[in-house]
C-alpha cells in the first residue's frame, strides 16, 4: 500500500560544539586540550576548560577564538588538577565571546557545566530562575543548566548531583550532551545525553567523556555509547581494586541503573588523526584517497559476485524495491547524484535524490518496498538524521553510507556501509567524498547483479576497472602542478563559474562547493547546457570558468559551451582527458586526467578540483582546514 508521508516531523535540533571530560589519576588538562583540538571540527569560535582541584575550587579558563588560544592561556595557570571538563563552541545562542564561552557556572561557582545542544525553553527557565534570585552572566541557553542544577541541589535533590541533573533534564526541552563537575566531588564527573552524541570510556588510569570517539584515539578502543535520555556517573578512586579504579555507571532518565550499557569497539589507527608531515589536513586527506579506496575495495569481489554483506537485505527484498530515496547534504549530496545515475543505469531502479534539509519538509512517496539511503561522512548531520527518522517512521528500510564508526547514522540505520576513509579532519570533505562514491558504485553493481540487470561477467569487468581507480588518482596527484599553475586565474576574481554535463555537472558542483568553502570566492556551478539560459550574462574578460569535459558521451556538446564562454572573454580552465588537442586549443589552463571509463571519471577528476580549491585558498591566505563560519559536522537543522 502506497503511503504519503505527511508534513509531520519531530524537530531534532542540536547545536554543534564539542565537549570532553576526564577524571582520573593523571593531569586532566593535556587530554582536555588534545580532545578539544580533535573536536574542533565541530566548531571553533570559542573554547574553555574547567579544572577541579583538590582544594575544592573550580578554575574556569575560557576565551573567544580557537583551542590553540585557549591552550596558550592555560599555560599561564600553574594547576595540576586531575578532573576537568572542556568545550569548543559554534555559537547559536549568544555571540562568540569570552563570557559566552563554556563552561558556565552556577551563582557561587560551585559547579561547572559544558553543553552541546540547544535548550529550546531556556528563556522561560531563565525567567523562572532569575525570579528565584539566580544571577546570570552570559546570554547563552546553556547557563540555565548550571542554575537549574544548582536550584535542584538546594531543593528536591538535597545535594545529590545525579538526582539534580536528572531533575534538570526533565525540565529541559531541546537537545544536549552535558558534562558537570562540582567542587565537593573532586574525582567525579556527571554527564547526560539527549539528541547530541556522547561517548564514554575507562582505562586503568581514568574515566573519559567525549562528543566523538576521535577524541579517544590512542586512549582506548572500547567505548560506551550513552543513549538518548541516559545519564552517567564517572569516578576515579585510587583505593579501589586494580582495574576498578576508574568506573562508569549509566542510569536511565528515571535513575534506574543500566546493567548493560551499549558498547562498541573502534579499530584505531591513531596516526590517522595527525597531520603526519603534511602542511594541512586537507593536503593529507587528498593524498590518502588512493589508499582509502583500496581499503574499501579489498575482498569485495567473490565467486558469488559483489560482496556487500553489510547491506543485510535478501534477494527477495531487492527484487521488490520500487524506489530508492537518497538523502544527504553538501558534498555527500553530490555523491547521491552520482549514485542515482549509476543505480538507474545499471540496476534500472528509480532513484530520487534529495537534500535532507528540503526533504524533511516535503511529502514523500513511501511504500514498504522503498529503500532509503542516507549518505553522511560524519554520521551526525542533523538534517540527514531527521530524514532517516522520517523514512523509518514511514516504514522504509534505511541504509547508511558513512565514514564514522558508531555515529548516530550508523546506529540508527538498519544497515551500514562504512566507507573506511579514516578520520577526516579538514572541514572540506575530500577522501570521504571519493570513498562514498566508490561505496555507491559497489551498491549500484550489487543491485544490478541481484536484480539480474547486469551479468556476472560485466560486473567483474566493471569491478576490475574500479580497482584501477586508485592508481589513476595517484597519477592525478602527481599533476598537482597543473592546479597550482591555474591559481592566478582566480586570485583577483570576484566569482567563478563551474560547468559540466552529465557526471561532469556533479563534479562541477563539487568543485564549486570546495572553492567556495575554503577560498571564500563565490563560485556557481551550472549544467553546461543550461548556461545560455542565464549565467552566460556573467561572462566578461578574464572571468574564470572551470569546465569539466573529460572524454565522455557529452564531450562534443560541452566543447560547444567552452567555445561560447571563450568567445565572451572567459579564462577557461578545463578538466580534460590526456591528449585532447581540441580542448587544449580552447583552454587557458588544463587539468588533465588519464583515460578512464566515464562512470569512474567523477572519482578521478574531482581530485584536481580539490587541489585547485586548496591552491586558490592558499594564494588568498585562507585557513585551509578551518574555514570561517563552517563546522565539519553540522548538527543543527
Ligand atoms: O558529514 P556529512 O557528510 O553529513 O556532512 C554534510 C555536509 O555538511 C558536508 O559535506 C559539507 O558540505 C562539507 N564541508 C563539504 O566539504
mmCIF file of N, CA and C in Angstrom, residues 478-545:
data_model
loop_
_atom_site.group_PDB
_atom_site.id
_atom_site.type_symbol
_atom_site.label_atom_id
_atom_site.label_comp_id
_atom_site.label_asym_id
_atom_site.label_seq_id
_atom_site.Cartn_x
_atom_site.Cartn_y
_atom_site.Cartn_z
ATOM 1 N N UNK A 478 50.108 13.424 -8.969
ATOM 2 C CA UNK A 478 51.428 13.895 -9.440
ATOM 3 C C UNK A 478 51.280 15.140 -10.316
ATOM 4 N N UNK A 479 50.037 15.446 -10.682
ATOM 5 C CA UNK A 479 49.821 16.597 -11.576
ATOM 6 C C UNK A 479 49.306 17.826 -10.818
ATOM 7 N N UNK A 480 49.556 17.848 -9.524
ATOM 8 C CA UNK A 480 49.107 18.993 -8.711
ATOM 9 C C UNK A 480 49.649 20.304 -9.273
ATOM 10 N N UNK A 481 50.793 20.230 -9.959
ATOM 11 C CA UNK A 481 51.381 21.455 -10.535
ATOM 12 C C UNK A 481 50.414 22.126 -11.510
ATOM 13 N N UNK A 482 49.559 21.323 -12.168
ATOM 14 C CA UNK A 482 48.607 21.916 -13.125
ATOM 15 C C UNK A 482 47.589 22.790 -12.388
ATOM 16 N N UNK A 483 47.192 22.339 -11.193
ATOM 17 C CA UNK A 483 46.223 23.114 -10.398
ATOM 18 C C UNK A 483 46.885 24.377 -9.854
ATOM 19 N N UNK A 484 48.132 24.205 -9.414
ATOM 20 C CA UNK A 484 48.860 25.369 -8.889
ATOM 21 C C UNK A 484 49.054 26.399 -10.016
ATOM 22 N N UNK A 485 49.359 25.885 -11.213
ATOM 23 C CA UNK A 485 49.586 26.794 -12.347
ATOM 24 C C UNK A 485 48.317 27.572 -12.699
ATOM 25 N N UNK A 486 47.147 26.979 -12.446
ATOM 26 C CA UNK A 486 45.876 27.643 -12.805
ATOM 27 C C UNK A 486 45.427 28.667 -11.758
ATOM 28 N N UNK A 487 46.103 28.682 -10.609
ATOM 29 C CA UNK A 487 45.676 29.538 -9.492
ATOM 30 C C UNK A 487 45.556 31.027 -9.856
ATOM 31 N N UNK A 488 46.496 31.593 -10.650
ATOM 32 C CA UNK A 488 46.381 33.030 -10.957
ATOM 33 C C UNK A 488 45.052 33.404 -11.610
ATOM 34 N N UNK A 489 44.386 32.444 -12.238
ATOM 35 C CA UNK A 489 43.092 32.752 -12.874
ATOM 36 C C UNK A 489 42.054 33.178 -11.837
ATOM 37 N N UNK A 490 42.284 32.864 -10.552
ATOM 38 C CA UNK A 490 41.265 33.110 -9.521
ATOM 39 C C UNK A 490 41.656 34.178 -8.508
ATOM 40 N N UNK A 491 42.960 34.463 -8.406
ATOM 41 C CA UNK A 491 43.377 35.256 -7.247
ATOM 42 C C UNK A 491 42.707 36.634 -7.174
ATOM 43 N N UNK A 492 42.464 37.269 -8.318
ATOM 44 C CA UNK A 492 41.822 38.588 -8.267
ATOM 45 C C UNK A 492 40.348 38.533 -8.639
ATOM 46 N N UNK A 493 39.837 37.336 -8.849
ATOM 47 C CA UNK A 493 38.440 37.220 -9.313
ATOM 48 C C UNK A 493 37.451 37.453 -8.166
ATOM 49 N N UNK A 494 36.263 37.869 -8.513
ATOM 50 C CA UNK A 494 35.187 38.022 -7.522
ATOM 51 C C UNK A 494 34.303 36.789 -7.512
ATOM 52 N N UNK A 495 34.351 36.048 -8.608
ATOM 53 C CA UNK A 495 33.410 34.944 -8.774
ATOM 54 C C UNK A 495 33.964 33.980 -9.815
ATOM 55 N N UNK A 496 33.447 32.765 -9.829
ATOM 56 C CA UNK A 496 33.858 31.790 -10.844
ATOM 57 C C UNK A 496 32.660 30.928 -11.209
ATOM 58 N N UNK A 497 32.691 30.421 -12.425
ATOM 59 C CA UNK A 497 31.601 29.561 -12.890
ATOM 60 C C UNK A 497 32.177 28.166 -13.138
ATOM 61 N N UNK A 498 31.456 27.142 -12.718
ATOM 62 C CA UNK A 498 31.874 25.764 -12.958
ATOM 63 C C UNK A 498 30.811 25.107 -13.838
ATOM 64 N N UNK A 499 31.233 24.540 -14.956
ATOM 65 C CA UNK A 499 30.281 23.946 -15.892
ATOM 66 C C UNK A 499 30.613 22.488 -16.153
ATOM 67 N N UNK A 500 29.593 21.717 -16.466
ATOM 68 C CA UNK A 500 29.800 20.328 -16.856
ATOM 69 C C UNK A 500 28.472 19.726 -17.240
ATOM 70 N N UNK A 501 28.514 18.617 -17.919
ATOM 71 C CA UNK A 501 27.291 17.896 -18.279
ATOM 72 C C UNK A 501 27.375 16.480 -17.724
ATOM 73 N N UNK A 502 26.197 15.898 -17.517
ATOM 74 C CA UNK A 502 26.112 14.501 -17.060
ATOM 75 C C UNK A 502 26.916 14.349 -15.756
ATOM 76 N N UNK A 503 27.791 13.355 -15.666
ATOM 77 C CA UNK A 503 28.600 13.212 -14.447
ATOM 78 C C UNK A 503 29.407 14.480 -14.183
ATOM 79 N N UNK A 504 29.810 15.127 -15.285
ATOM 80 C CA UNK A 504 30.627 16.339 -15.178
ATOM 81 C C UNK A 504 29.898 17.470 -14.468
ATOM 82 N N UNK A 505 28.564 17.485 -14.562
ATOM 83 C CA UNK A 505 27.800 18.548 -13.887
ATOM 84 C C UNK A 505 27.946 18.393 -12.378
ATOM 85 N N UNK A 506 27.944 17.148 -11.911
ATOM 86 C CA UNK A 506 28.107 16.920 -10.465
ATOM 87 C C UNK A 506 29.536 17.235 -10.031
ATOM 88 N N UNK A 507 30.508 16.833 -10.840
ATOM 89 C CA UNK A 507 31.899 17.154 -10.490
ATOM 90 C C UNK A 507 32.074 18.671 -10.433
ATOM 91 N N UNK A 508 31.423 19.388 -11.361
ATOM 92 C CA UNK A 508 31.497 20.851 -11.354
ATOM 93 C C UNK A 508 30.881 21.391 -10.061
ATOM 94 N N UNK A 509 29.745 20.813 -9.653
ATOM 95 C CA UNK A 509 29.077 21.282 -8.431
ATOM 96 C C UNK A 509 29.976 21.064 -7.218
ATOM 97 N N UNK A 510 30.634 19.921 -7.177
ATOM 98 C CA UNK A 510 31.513 19.632 -6.047
ATOM 99 C C UNK A 510 32.739 20.551 -6.073
ATOM 100 N N UNK A 511 33.268 20.805 -7.267
ATOM 101 C CA UNK A 511 34.423 21.701 -7.387
ATOM 102 C C UNK A 511 34.074 23.107 -6.916
ATOM 103 N N UNK A 512 32.882 23.579 -7.283
ATOM 104 C CA UNK A 512 32.459 24.929 -6.882
ATOM 105 C C UNK A 512 32.270 24.998 -5.374
ATOM 106 N N UNK A 513 31.692 23.944 -4.796
ATOM 107 C CA UNK A 513 31.488 23.925 -3.336
ATOM 108 C C UNK A 513 32.837 23.977 -2.611
ATOM 109 N N UNK A 514 33.789 23.175 -3.095
ATOM 110 C CA UNK A 514 35.119 23.167 -2.457
ATOM 111 C C UNK A 514 35.737 24.560 -2.511
ATOM 112 N N UNK A 515 35.667 25.187 -3.698
ATOM 113 C CA UNK A 515 36.297 26.504 -3.857
ATOM 114 C C UNK A 515 35.648 27.523 -2.922
ATOM 115 N N UNK A 516 34.305 27.527 -2.907
ATOM 116 C CA UNK A 516 33.584 28.476 -2.036
ATOM 117 C C UNK A 516 33.989 28.307 -0.588
ATOM 118 N N UNK A 517 33.936 27.055 -0.138
ATOM 119 C CA UNK A 517 34.058 26.872 1.309
ATOM 120 C C UNK A 517 35.451 27.174 1.838
ATOM 121 N N UNK A 518 36.487 26.937 1.042
ATOM 122 C CA UNK A 518 37.811 27.198 1.638
ATOM 123 C C UNK A 518 38.497 28.458 1.128
ATOM 124 N N UNK A 519 38.050 29.006 -0.034
ATOM 125 C CA UNK A 519 38.734 30.222 -0.523
ATOM 126 C C UNK A 519 37.850 31.454 -0.376
ATOM 127 N N UNK A 520 36.584 31.284 0.013
ATOM 128 C CA UNK A 520 35.601 32.376 0.168
ATOM 129 C C UNK A 520 35.368 33.109 -1.151
ATOM 130 N N UNK A 521 35.712 32.464 -2.238
ATOM 131 C CA UNK A 521 35.459 33.062 -3.549
ATOM 132 C C UNK A 521 34.104 32.541 -4.022
ATOM 133 N N UNK A 522 33.242 33.447 -4.448
ATOM 134 C CA UNK A 522 31.943 32.970 -4.902
ATOM 135 C C UNK A 522 32.115 32.090 -6.138
ATOM 136 N N UNK A 523 31.476 30.944 -6.146
ATOM 137 C CA UNK A 523 31.559 30.053 -7.305
ATOM 138 C C UNK A 523 30.178 29.452 -7.536
ATOM 139 N N UNK A 524 29.786 29.428 -8.783
ATOM 140 C CA UNK A 524 28.475 28.881 -9.109
ATOM 141 C C UNK A 524 28.657 27.737 -10.089
ATOM 142 N N UNK A 525 27.987 26.630 -9.814
ATOM 143 C CA UNK A 525 28.061 25.501 -10.740
ATOM 144 C C UNK A 525 26.761 25.439 -11.526
ATOM 145 N N UNK A 526 26.881 25.142 -12.810
ATOM 146 C CA UNK A 526 25.690 25.082 -13.659
ATOM 147 C C UNK A 526 25.865 23.950 -14.660
ATOM 148 N N UNK A 527 24.780 23.254 -14.987
ATOM 149 C CA UNK A 527 24.902 22.295 -16.091
ATOM 150 C C UNK A 527 25.272 23.101 -17.343
ATOM 151 N N UNK A 528 26.296 22.658 -18.052
ATOM 152 C CA UNK A 528 26.851 23.485 -19.138
ATOM 153 C C UNK A 528 25.788 23.894 -20.158
ATOM 154 N N UNK A 529 24.861 22.999 -20.435
ATOM 155 C CA UNK A 529 23.846 23.294 -21.447
ATOM 156 C C UNK A 529 22.838 24.337 -20.980
ATOM 157 N N UNK A 530 22.728 24.511 -19.685
ATOM 158 C CA UNK A 530 21.777 25.470 -19.123
ATOM 159 C C UNK A 530 22.362 26.884 -19.063
ATOM 160 N N UNK A 531 23.672 26.964 -19.222
ATOM 161 C CA UNK A 531 24.360 28.241 -19.030
ATOM 162 C C UNK A 531 23.773 29.359 -19.883
ATOM 163 N N UNK A 532 23.400 28.997 -21.115
ATOM 164 C CA UNK A 532 22.908 30.049 -22.029
ATOM 165 C C UNK A 532 21.553 30.583 -21.590
ATOM 166 N N UNK A 533 20.935 29.954 -20.595
ATOM 167 C CA UNK A 533 19.641 30.436 -20.108
ATOM 168 C C UNK A 533 19.799 31.433 -18.961
ATOM 169 N N UNK A 534 20.987 31.930 -18.747
ATOM 170 C CA UNK A 534 21.145 32.930 -17.685
ATOM 171 C C UNK A 534 22.582 33.243 -17.330
ATOM 172 N N UNK A 535 23.323 32.273 -16.757
ATOM 173 C CA UNK A 535 24.661 32.608 -16.239
ATOM 174 C C UNK A 535 25.632 33.139 -17.274
ATOM 175 N N UNK A 536 25.347 32.918 -18.540
ATOM 176 C CA UNK A 536 26.278 33.413 -19.569
ATOM 177 C C UNK A 536 26.436 34.935 -19.482
ATOM 178 N N UNK A 537 25.433 35.584 -18.894
ATOM 179 C CA UNK A 537 25.500 37.044 -18.729
ATOM 180 C C UNK A 537 26.646 37.461 -17.803
ATOM 181 N N UNK A 538 27.097 36.553 -16.975
ATOM 182 C CA UNK A 538 28.193 36.867 -16.040
ATOM 183 C C UNK A 538 29.533 37.004 -16.744
ATOM 184 N N UNK A 539 29.659 36.328 -17.876
ATOM 185 C CA UNK A 539 30.982 36.206 -18.502
ATOM 186 C C UNK A 539 31.473 37.544 -19.048
ATOM 187 N N UNK A 540 32.703 37.811 -18.704
ATOM 188 C CA UNK A 540 33.339 39.056 -19.106
ATOM 189 C C UNK A 540 34.818 38.741 -19.304
ATOM 190 N N UNK A 541 35.585 39.704 -19.703
ATOM 191 C CA UNK A 541 37.016 39.452 -19.896
ATOM 192 C C UNK A 541 37.675 38.928 -18.626
ATOM 193 N N UNK A 542 38.325 37.788 -18.739
ATOM 194 C CA UNK A 542 39.082 37.248 -17.610
ATOM 195 C C UNK A 542 38.244 36.532 -16.567
ATOM 196 N N UNK A 543 36.920 36.424 -16.793
ATOM 197 C CA UNK A 543 36.066 35.731 -15.813
ATOM 198 C C UNK A 543 36.447 34.241 -15.809
ATOM 199 N N UNK A 544 36.823 33.676 -14.617
ATOM 200 C CA UNK A 544 37.260 32.279 -14.628
ATOM 201 C C UNK A 544 36.097 31.278 -14.770
ATOM 202 N N UNK A 545 36.224 30.418 -15.754
ATOM 203 C CA UNK A 545 35.209 29.374 -15.956
ATOM 204 C C UNK A 545 35.922 28.019 -15.951
#
